[in-house]
XYZ file of C-alpha atoms in Angstrom:
696
model
C -5.648 49.512 30.253
C -2.459 47.248 29.830
C -3.795 43.577 28.779
C 0.052 42.347 28.540
C 0.110 38.703 30.118
C 0.753 38.584 33.494
C 2.408 35.413 33.761
C 5.711 35.934 34.715
C 7.398 32.308 33.945
C 7.954 33.924 30.596
C 8.898 37.147 31.371
C 11.756 37.410 28.821
C 9.508 36.877 26.080
C 6.442 38.851 27.131
C 8.921 41.645 27.707
C 9.892 41.367 23.925
C 6.704 40.938 22.911
C 4.404 43.543 24.812
C 7.723 46.171 25.414
C 6.983 49.085 27.145
C 10.283 50.563 25.719
C 12.403 49.920 22.737
C 16.302 50.529 22.367
C 17.084 50.536 18.449
C 20.560 50.138 17.734
C 21.821 50.839 14.576
C 21.671 52.951 11.462
C 19.030 52.978 8.628
C 17.152 49.914 9.592
C 17.117 51.364 13.435
C 15.362 54.202 11.867
C 13.002 52.567 10.257
C 11.600 50.907 13.474
C 10.877 54.084 14.821
C 8.981 54.993 11.658
C 7.360 52.326 11.644
C 6.047 52.176 15.237
C 5.073 55.850 14.976
C 2.617 55.104 12.344
C 1.322 52.382 14.394
C 0.835 54.763 17.379
C 3.029 52.775 19.788
C 2.733 54.661 23.019
C 5.908 53.316 24.926
C 9.517 54.856 25.057
C 11.807 54.344 21.846
C 15.496 55.470 22.542
C 17.922 55.111 19.863
C 21.440 54.559 20.302
C 24.783 55.481 17.918
C 27.669 56.634 18.656
C 27.809 59.657 16.217
C 24.024 60.821 15.754
C 22.455 63.671 17.851
C 18.560 62.380 16.914
C 17.290 59.500 14.710
C 13.847 60.512 13.507
C 13.857 63.664 15.485
C 14.378 61.373 19.031
C 17.443 62.166 20.584
C 19.824 59.484 20.595
C 21.862 57.861 23.042
C 25.718 57.237 22.730
C 25.838 54.300 24.319
C 23.576 51.389 26.083
C 24.951 52.653 29.290
C 23.879 56.103 28.939
C 19.898 54.540 28.694
C 17.585 56.087 31.341
C 16.223 52.600 32.095
C 16.747 48.738 31.151
C 14.543 48.452 27.742
C 12.162 45.848 27.589
C 13.181 44.868 23.960
C 16.318 46.114 21.417
C 16.114 45.892 18.010
C 20.179 45.695 16.976
C 20.948 46.209 13.386
C 24.414 46.358 13.239
C 27.385 44.526 11.769
C 27.605 40.624 12.799
C 30.533 40.815 14.789
C 29.623 44.195 16.773
C 26.057 42.647 17.303
C 27.678 40.036 19.436
C 28.752 42.660 22.124
C 25.553 44.892 21.801
C 23.872 41.596 22.680
C 26.090 40.348 25.565
C 25.460 44.181 27.168
C 21.808 44.396 26.694
C 21.688 40.682 28.590
C 24.047 41.788 31.317
C 22.031 45.212 31.841
C 19.011 42.784 32.072
C 17.270 43.759 28.753
C 13.896 41.931 28.273
C 14.916 40.770 24.614
C 16.497 41.355 21.185
C 16.267 40.960 17.586
C 19.210 40.358 15.978
C 18.915 41.728 12.187
C 22.550 41.204 11.160
C 23.165 38.108 8.632
C 26.163 36.003 7.918
C 26.110 33.760 10.759
C 24.902 30.226 10.480
C 23.045 30.523 7.120
C 26.711 31.249 5.755
C 28.463 28.382 7.229
C 32.191 28.134 7.903
C 33.013 31.111 10.429
C 29.143 32.090 10.763
C 28.468 28.842 12.356
C 31.053 29.876 15.428
C 29.427 33.303 15.129
C 26.041 32.169 16.161
C 27.614 30.103 18.677
C 29.211 33.311 20.350
C 25.917 35.340 19.772
C 23.979 32.832 21.957
C 26.344 32.212 24.442
C 26.622 36.736 24.746
C 22.811 36.855 25.507
C 22.868 34.560 28.712
C 19.659 34.338 29.945
C 18.036 37.017 27.325
C 15.636 35.896 24.467
C 16.818 36.644 21.069
C 15.043 35.852 17.917
C 17.539 35.486 15.020
C 20.269 36.513 13.981
C 19.353 36.929 10.235
C 15.717 38.138 11.377
C 13.324 40.740 10.283
C 11.581 40.407 14.230
C 8.195 41.295 15.157
C 5.511 43.055 14.778
C 2.771 43.633 17.815
C -0.518 45.002 16.239
C -2.505 44.720 19.079
C -0.101 47.279 21.194
C 1.572 49.254 17.823
C 4.766 47.895 18.605
C 6.963 46.987 16.150
C 10.417 45.730 15.972
C 10.453 45.897 12.230
C 12.644 47.378 9.877
C 10.475 47.691 7.082
C 7.019 48.628 5.835
C 3.976 46.101 6.043
C 0.202 46.168 5.358
C -1.359 45.329 8.682
C -3.338 47.634 11.015
C -3.494 47.823 14.648
C -5.973 44.803 15.799
C -8.166 44.276 19.175
C -7.565 40.438 18.596
C -6.354 38.398 15.826
C -4.262 35.639 14.855
C -0.551 35.093 15.446
C 2.185 34.015 12.102
C 5.369 32.827 12.579
C 7.705 32.231 9.523
C 11.264 31.858 9.252
C 11.312 34.167 5.870
C 11.674 38.246 6.500
C 9.983 38.451 3.065
C 7.457 36.107 3.036
C 6.431 37.489 6.723
C 5.886 41.039 4.601
C 3.943 39.289 2.143
C 1.701 37.599 4.621
C 1.155 41.396 5.795
C 0.107 42.409 2.517
C -2.772 40.120 2.073
C -6.119 41.624 1.242
C -8.408 38.893 2.480
C -9.584 40.300 5.612
C -7.529 38.015 7.939
C -6.919 40.063 11.685
C -3.064 39.572 12.288
C -2.338 40.174 15.920
C 1.488 39.671 15.596
C 3.595 38.506 13.099
C 7.209 37.362 13.760
C 9.979 36.414 11.794
C 12.423 33.984 13.351
C 15.377 33.807 11.308
C 18.134 31.186 12.133
C 16.460 30.436 15.478
C 19.597 30.444 16.877
C 18.053 30.436 20.720
C 14.302 30.580 20.259
C 13.087 28.288 18.109
C 9.093 28.382 16.067
C 7.458 26.470 19.054
C 9.184 28.547 22.123
C 7.885 31.640 20.392
C 4.730 30.216 19.436
C 4.429 28.710 23.290
C 5.221 32.580 24.443
C 2.277 33.756 22.183
C -0.225 31.219 23.901
C -0.107 33.585 27.026
C -1.690 36.424 25.640
C -5.699 35.544 25.717
C -6.452 37.975 22.529
C -4.331 35.446 19.994
C -7.421 33.610 18.632
C -5.305 31.108 16.234
C -1.240 30.357 15.674
C -0.088 30.007 12.237
C 3.334 28.340 11.765
C 5.237 28.523 8.448
C 7.659 25.800 8.778
C 10.917 24.690 7.134
C 11.998 22.101 9.506
C 10.669 20.693 12.829
C 13.940 20.781 14.594
C 13.057 20.127 18.529
C 10.283 17.761 18.202
C 9.293 17.230 21.938
C 8.739 21.610 21.728
C 6.122 21.028 19.146
C 4.516 18.122 21.566
C 4.410 20.470 24.256
C 3.533 23.384 22.690
C 0.322 21.338 21.094
C -0.917 19.770 24.316
C -0.766 23.467 25.398
C -2.512 24.749 22.568
C -5.072 22.493 23.169
C -5.440 23.154 26.936
C -6.078 26.854 25.848
C -8.351 26.387 22.821
C -5.883 27.790 20.781
C -5.517 25.718 17.198
C -2.515 26.011 15.334
C -2.122 25.588 11.392
C 1.021 24.565 9.499
C 1.945 25.590 6.339
C 5.157 22.998 6.013
C 7.245 22.991 3.401
C 10.337 21.216 2.638
C 11.653 17.625 3.256
C 13.502 17.028 6.908
C 16.667 18.014 7.376
C 17.755 14.633 8.231
C 15.782 12.613 6.195
C 16.329 9.001 6.525
C 18.834 7.792 4.137
C 18.120 3.915 4.593
C 15.870 2.608 1.935
C 16.583 -1.061 2.101
C 12.718 -1.695 3.164
C 9.298 -1.233 1.833
C 8.724 1.033 4.877
C 11.695 3.473 3.879
C 10.725 3.721 0.771
C 7.197 4.399 1.343
C 7.865 7.052 4.493
C 9.914 9.844 3.322
C 10.447 12.525 5.602
C 7.698 15.044 4.719
C 5.385 12.135 5.096
C 6.843 11.284 8.851
C 6.207 14.628 9.512
C 2.937 15.017 8.420
C 1.840 12.114 10.803
C 3.438 13.757 13.272
C 1.507 17.098 13.145
C -1.802 15.226 12.771
C -1.367 13.147 15.981
C -0.751 16.942 17.602
C -3.891 18.115 16.403
C -1.714 20.847 14.114
C -3.893 21.424 10.926
C -1.242 21.092 8.048
C -2.061 22.846 4.649
C 0.135 23.076 1.249
C 0.032 27.094 0.268
C -0.453 30.540 1.115
C -3.808 31.284 0.529
C -4.993 28.077 2.110
C -2.998 28.960 5.027
C -4.650 32.363 5.454
C -8.209 30.985 4.895
C -7.861 28.649 7.695
C -6.414 30.904 10.038
C -9.869 33.000 9.395
C -12.257 30.160 10.087
C -9.828 29.052 12.904
C -10.106 32.546 14.393
C -13.802 33.112 13.777
C -14.725 30.080 16.344
C -12.273 27.610 16.282
C -11.807 24.101 15.071
C -15.585 22.299 13.743
C -17.034 20.131 15.900
C -17.633 17.429 12.755
C -17.661 17.152 8.943
C -21.102 17.914 7.863
C -21.520 20.858 5.551
C -24.535 22.487 4.165
C -24.021 24.914 0.643
C -26.596 27.567 -0.484
C -26.633 29.241 -3.752
C -28.773 31.058 -6.030
C -27.286 29.273 -9.110
C -27.276 25.536 -10.109
C -23.371 25.992 -11.586
C -22.282 27.023 -7.929
C -24.071 24.125 -6.570
C -22.398 21.864 -8.882
C -18.942 23.240 -8.542
C -19.143 23.190 -4.689
C -20.210 19.531 -4.906
C -17.676 17.936 -7.419
C -15.108 20.016 -4.857
C -15.625 18.302 -2.003
C -14.977 14.771 -3.671
C -12.080 12.928 -2.276
C -12.020 15.475 0.518
C -13.005 14.229 4.280
C -15.636 16.395 4.558
C -19.967 15.442 3.380
C -22.701 17.705 2.218
C -25.072 15.476 4.191
C -28.580 15.225 2.843
C -31.558 16.733 4.610
C -34.168 14.275 6.690
C -38.007 14.201 5.284
C -38.501 16.868 7.946
C -35.856 19.509 6.900
C -36.533 19.353 3.167
C -40.247 20.120 4.057
C -38.959 22.863 6.446
C -36.844 24.779 3.710
C -39.128 23.932 0.577
C -41.871 25.985 2.871
C -39.899 28.759 2.538
C -39.381 28.444 -1.142
C -41.090 28.406 -4.872
C -42.354 24.891 -5.748
C -40.136 25.140 -8.730
C -37.205 24.603 -6.191
C -35.532 21.334 -5.657
C -34.513 20.977 -2.183
C -31.316 19.499 -1.651
C -27.432 20.034 -0.145
C -26.370 21.895 -1.687
C -29.207 23.592 -2.284
C -29.810 26.063 -5.166
C -32.518 28.326 -3.988
C -32.836 30.374 -7.717
C -33.447 33.638 -8.137
C -37.273 33.755 -6.865
C -36.352 34.782 -3.368
C -33.369 37.684 -4.267
C -33.745 40.572 -2.442
C -36.358 40.065 -0.287
C -34.816 40.113 3.051
C -37.602 38.360 4.995
C -38.150 35.366 2.863
C -34.107 34.637 2.588
C -33.689 34.971 6.223
C -36.451 32.035 6.398
C -34.749 30.124 4.153
C -31.368 30.556 5.544
C -32.429 29.846 8.591
C -34.516 26.682 7.365
C -30.804 25.474 5.985
C -28.671 26.586 9.120
C -31.119 25.321 11.783
C -30.415 21.713 10.137
C -27.783 20.999 12.257
C -24.732 20.994 10.158
C -20.981 21.776 11.591
C -20.259 24.572 9.185
C -23.248 26.164 6.115
C -21.762 28.265 3.008
C -23.082 30.887 1.208
C -21.396 31.141 -2.134
C -21.709 34.974 -2.707
C -19.368 36.819 -5.195
C -19.687 40.821 -4.597
C -19.786 42.980 -8.129
C -17.710 45.283 -8.603
C -18.386 48.021 -6.746
C -16.560 50.572 -9.104
C -19.388 49.836 -11.938
C -22.070 48.089 -10.363
C -24.830 48.508 -7.652
C -24.474 46.297 -4.637
C -27.437 46.880 -2.919
C -29.036 43.668 -3.427
C -26.111 41.797 -2.055
C -26.217 44.125 1.188
C -29.687 42.640 1.919
C -28.436 38.714 1.326
C -25.802 39.312 3.921
C -28.146 40.834 6.243
C -30.332 37.763 5.843
C -27.819 35.469 6.750
C -26.239 37.133 9.725
C -29.688 37.073 11.194
C -30.546 33.689 10.362
C -27.081 32.576 12.248
C -28.353 34.385 14.819
C -31.680 33.270 15.432
C -30.794 29.897 15.120
C -26.901 29.623 16.325
C -25.682 28.057 13.339
C -21.936 28.775 11.971
C -21.562 30.135 8.810
C -19.766 31.421 5.874
C -19.706 33.786 2.945
C -17.788 32.277 0.125
C -16.853 33.960 -3.078
C -15.721 31.826 -5.972
C -13.305 34.245 -7.062
C -11.310 35.670 -4.414
C -11.786 38.930 -6.094
C -15.124 39.311 -5.554
C -14.597 39.706 -2.263
C -13.199 43.001 -1.573
C -11.199 43.200 1.901
C -13.335 46.027 3.208
C -16.574 43.400 2.766
C -14.520 40.354 4.501
C -13.669 42.690 7.243
C -17.555 43.412 7.784
C -18.704 39.896 7.613
C -16.453 39.349 10.403
C -17.720 41.961 12.342
C -20.978 40.327 11.349
C -19.675 37.034 13.259
C -19.558 34.986 10.041
C -16.121 33.600 8.279
C -15.407 35.263 5.138
C -13.823 32.982 2.312
C -12.001 33.602 -0.829
C -12.373 30.597 -2.967
C -14.435 27.614 -2.700
C -11.312 25.193 -2.866
C -9.651 27.345 -0.147
C -12.960 27.329 2.098
C -12.987 23.526 1.786
C -9.281 23.020 2.784
C -9.811 25.358 5.591
C -13.036 23.284 6.968
C -11.323 20.256 6.288
C -8.379 21.155 8.496
C -10.190 22.931 11.377
C -12.712 19.564 11.065
C -9.153 16.940 11.457
C -7.938 19.788 14.141
C -11.436 19.098 16.168
C -11.115 15.223 15.812
C -7.727 15.406 17.435
C -8.904 17.640 20.106
C -11.439 15.089 21.006
C -9.073 12.202 21.011
C -7.606 11.046 24.078
C -3.545 11.466 23.174
C -1.434 8.542 24.223
C 0.727 8.372 27.204
C 4.361 9.507 26.419
C 6.912 6.979 26.646
C 10.498 7.432 26.627
C 12.199 6.454 23.410
C 15.902 5.593 23.870
C 18.568 6.531 21.486
C 20.008 4.141 18.769
C 22.732 2.350 19.859
C 26.298 3.316 18.269
C 27.636 0.392 15.980
C 27.288 -1.624 12.737
C 24.263 -1.557 11.220
C 23.090 -5.337 9.989
C 20.292 -7.149 8.155
C 18.976 -10.175 10.191
C 18.159 -13.429 7.833
C 14.164 -13.661 7.451
C 14.380 -16.606 9.686
C 16.602 -14.948 12.274
C 14.025 -11.623 11.923
C 10.790 -14.418 12.522
C 12.019 -16.101 15.409
C 12.149 -12.546 17.069
C 8.806 -11.803 16.365
C 6.946 -15.279 17.197
C 8.648 -14.606 19.998
C 6.603 -11.165 20.452
C 3.635 -12.794 19.782
C 3.369 -12.883 16.108
C 1.649 -15.716 14.173
C 4.430 -16.902 11.474
C 4.025 -19.879 9.102
C 4.957 -23.542 9.798
C 8.157 -24.377 8.416
C 12.065 -24.749 8.723
C 15.303 -24.389 7.927
C 17.030 -26.367 5.461
C 20.818 -26.550 4.097
C 20.267 -28.262 0.863
C 17.356 -29.757 -1.318
C 17.220 -33.173 0.509
C 16.786 -31.499 3.914
C 14.134 -29.462 1.938
C 11.974 -32.259 0.705
C 11.922 -33.581 4.074
C 10.513 -30.468 5.982
C 8.140 -30.008 2.431
C 6.874 -33.465 2.976
C 5.999 -33.070 7.040
C 4.171 -29.657 6.399
C 2.287 -30.880 3.623
C 2.073 -29.841 0.273
C 2.002 -27.083 -1.500
C 4.528 -25.404 0.260
C 7.109 -22.101 -0.273
C 10.759 -21.916 -0.561
C 12.864 -19.016 -0.309
C 16.740 -18.327 -0.275
C 17.384 -17.035 3.056
C 20.891 -15.352 4.485
C 22.035 -11.982 6.478
C 21.153 -8.808 3.853
C 18.999 -10.506 1.295
C 16.009 -7.840 1.403
C 13.273 -7.753 -1.522
C 13.324 -11.856 -2.411
C 10.470 -11.458 -4.419
C 12.290 -8.790 -6.724
C 15.390 -10.971 -7.184
C 13.570 -14.248 -7.434
C 14.588 -15.619 -4.167
C 11.099 -16.799 -3.868
C 8.924 -20.203 -5.075
C 5.650 -20.259 -4.396
C 2.650 -22.911 -4.348
C 5.257 -25.768 -4.931
C 2.845 -29.119 -4.959
C 5.221 -31.733 -4.903
C 8.724 -32.878 -3.807
C 10.254 -32.718 -7.087
C 9.065 -29.357 -7.540
C 10.360 -28.492 -4.410
C 14.032 -30.387 -5.289
C 13.853 -28.252 -8.358
C 13.275 -25.017 -6.676
C 15.816 -25.543 -4.386
C 18.737 -25.985 -6.812
C 17.814 -22.722 -8.209
C 17.559 -20.896 -5.053
C 20.423 -22.285 -2.911
C 23.169 -20.122 -4.979
C 21.361 -16.960 -4.202
C 21.812 -17.105 0.146
C 23.331 -19.244 2.724
C 20.488 -21.985 3.118
C 16.509 -22.049 2.406
C 13.475 -21.805 4.143
C 10.070 -24.168 3.387
C 7.237 -22.830 5.210
C 3.392 -23.782 4.725
C 1.601 -21.968 1.984
C -1.140 -19.818 3.175
C -4.191 -20.408 0.767
C -6.709 -18.389 2.256
C -5.946 -15.032 2.812
C -8.443 -12.055 1.970
C -6.104 -9.119 1.993
C -2.037 -8.250 2.641
C -0.821 -5.623 4.919
C 2.177 -4.199 4.971
C 3.290 -3.233 8.893
C 6.661 -1.588 9.062
C 8.573 0.436 11.781
C 11.689 2.857 11.355
C 13.269 6.368 13.252
C 12.984 9.125 11.801
C 16.036 11.333 12.841
C 13.897 14.473 14.415
C 10.635 12.712 15.281
C 11.534 9.051 16.850
C 10.187 5.785 15.564
C 6.959 5.853 13.832
C 4.780 2.958 12.292
C 3.606 2.331 8.607
C 0.465 0.481 7.865
C -0.779 -0.054 4.063
C -1.431 -2.586 1.504
C 0.820 -5.019 1.462
C 2.638 -7.374 -1.401
C 4.811 -7.395 -4.262
C 3.685 -4.267 -5.146
C 3.276 -2.294 -2.374
C 5.358 0.507 -3.900
C 3.526 0.395 -7.129
C 0.286 0.703 -4.819
C 1.503 3.237 -2.327
C -1.443 2.988 -0.039
C -0.031 3.663 3.431
C -0.528 5.960 6.834
C 2.282 6.434 9.044
C 1.964 7.004 12.950
C 3.883 8.307 15.393
C 4.929 5.586 18.522
C 3.095 4.684 20.610
C 0.145 4.660 18.586
C -3.428 4.438 20.342
C -5.470 1.386 19.341
C -7.799 3.977 18.243
C -5.362 5.558 16.207
C -4.456 1.732 14.758
C -7.817 1.375 14.012
C -8.505 4.745 12.246
C -5.050 4.011 10.132
C -6.295 0.795 8.864
C -10.039 2.349 8.084
C -7.584 5.161 5.888
C -6.476 2.274 3.919
C -7.711 0.754 0.221
C -6.986 -2.544 1.837
C -9.957 -1.763 4.527
C -12.305 -2.678 1.635
C -11.273 -6.010 1.632
C -10.914 -6.303 5.049
C -14.523 -5.500 5.374
C -15.618 -7.978 2.984
C -15.504 -7.122 -1.201
C -17.732 -8.687 -3.489
C -19.315 -11.220 -1.896
C -16.117 -12.262 0.167
C -16.377 -12.818 4.071
C -14.658 -9.808 5.920
C -11.198 -10.439 7.198
C -10.504 -11.247 10.363
C -9.668 -7.144 11.823
C -9.043 -7.848 15.327
C -6.756 -10.425 14.757
C -4.681 -7.719 12.450
C -4.823 -5.216 15.070
C -3.356 -7.302 17.511
C -0.694 -8.180 15.300
C 0.045 -4.639 14.553
C 0.114 -4.184 18.151
C 2.694 -6.803 19.053
C 4.910 -5.482 16.352
C 4.644 -1.817 17.964
C 5.410 -3.777 21.427
C 8.267 -5.548 20.142
C 9.419 -2.116 17.867
C 9.319 0.297 21.588
C 11.257 -2.520 23.164
C 14.051 -2.505 20.741
C 13.832 1.237 19.944
C 17.943 1.497 20.855
C 18.986 -1.030 18.466
C 16.029 -1.210 15.512
C 16.673 0.865 12.593
C 13.816 -0.764 10.615
C 11.397 -3.318 10.236
C 9.343 -4.574 7.487
C 6.405 -7.522 8.306
C 5.440 -7.884 4.695
C 2.894 -9.074 4.002
C 1.118 -10.107 6.747
C -2.003 -12.164 4.982
C -5.203 -11.511 6.697
C -7.599 -14.503 6.419
C -11.204 -14.946 7.134
C -12.847 -13.492 10.004
C -11.956 -15.686 12.654
C -9.218 -17.436 11.533
C -6.196 -14.945 12.333
C -3.571 -13.704 10.437
C -0.477 -14.705 9.569
C 2.990 -12.802 9.000
C 4.883 -14.503 5.690
C 7.987 -12.570 5.444
C 9.794 -10.353 7.786
C 12.930 -8.200 7.297
C 15.029 -6.138 9.968
C 17.829 -4.202 10.396
C 19.547 -3.660 13.850
C 22.500 -2.149 15.352
C 25.250 -4.285 16.265
C 27.338 -2.774 19.230
C 27.413 -0.960 22.268
C 24.923 1.985 23.731
C 25.724 5.349 22.922
C 27.479 6.629 25.846
């Protein structure tokens, strides 16, 4: 039965992904494609094309593409780079479904390679091509391999799709022995025409794809990822990314605190989080997270349970969860009693649970204990179980334990996983058996917790209302200028921010007059265009208590700028927050929230939110900061005016969006948060804008 997706909107992609016929053009690599297809039981037609060979791997060979008896659904093009362009042009003209361009020497080499890649794209017309510099793709569902090398996978009826730019990494991923069922593997190469997001979008059309893993070196087209994430969410197919490196177009400006705190990788992390694309940082976590997502999708919450027959293992996992956004929820009195009724009186019931060995190898009692724990409504329950070496040891008792857990899971409907503390103690055959039983096999405690944390984050994102999209204008062309603090503050005052009372002075005498009108103590600052980081430059004097102090400070500060700013001193602050905005070249403008003040980089406590951020995202972002403890009331102090802070952040965001065509970067640092009901005050601001005409 043909289970290929019926949607014709992406017919080119689907013909390439699910080919009924494959043309292989070239020599050694083309022959290997035929061998790999045979080994996987591919039932479609294969057409070798070579100008001199009679047969390739025993299959009759055609001299030219024009000699083929039909138009192929897919083609593997393994000829030199210049000839690849001609072959791709001919395939496109005859209406082929798509092609893999294996040859290297294109954009990745620079120089003439750039022009050759452009020519390849032009030659392809409307036909999808993967590459160039590309190993190709493997369809394990139908045994179709446009793949010129060995691999470690096998035929599947359902599984995850993995996309990576690197062919060698793709091969390594197929060699894993963790039991992860892979349905598709795609090596993207240079992504000259088909990008990562577009290919993942096409894979979503197949209902047999349970989750998609993305090995991302550079995000490229951010808008395509937005579309992909929305479609994946609607289809119920979770996405997880192994994002490496830093953005190719990392922001170079470092005038502001925002620029120094928000590296390009942090912006990408915030972007992926917004879209509900889980992120991991190493290959083992990538594979284990895909396993969890394959077997049941994202988590509905963050409450975990753990069971083991060892106090040592219970302690290990209890320590490992520390600092993660997960929790081993305590059992209530009734739940504790239900678990206790299944165990010896010598067992202390807790979560994590050390059930000791009193019930070991007793399938009935183990089932009751496991069912009592799984029935407590946890989002995911772990059973720590390292299997003995089958070549030297007996495994009968471990089989009993597995059956008991499976029975408990079926009885309660509780989602559960088997966790081996050492990956080598979970053989591949065991992992596959556990998956077949409807449970999740994890190799490694840290990897299991990472997978749970990522799956919970995806679940959170899927339940959120996403902000309505906003069209962000491109940045204008023109000279970048830094506004004076006074000028920047006037713009922000007009946008609705509360600022300190104050005024500009040209000399010491004027400064004293303004200070006396405000009332002491006051703050005195040197001001002028381009004068950033005034605290670091010694261009600020705080707490000036009288006119003489103002006069003395004014004489010191005047040489540093073009004038003086005299402002009231805000003395009842409970916390200092930085609110910044900057534009990432790939992702666009974003908001930075963090612990503010003069130690902002040293504390390095910040979160990023792509614009526009919803009120819920702003509230959640603030709650993730260390300064949130001060806002809540710390060591007997009153709580800060959180509502006023959120309103200030929203005002800054509105300003940033309204000025998106001109705004390069903005720091409002610090925003002083006063006691509840007294509001917040933005006491310093730095702004860089484009002074010039609009682009185009």
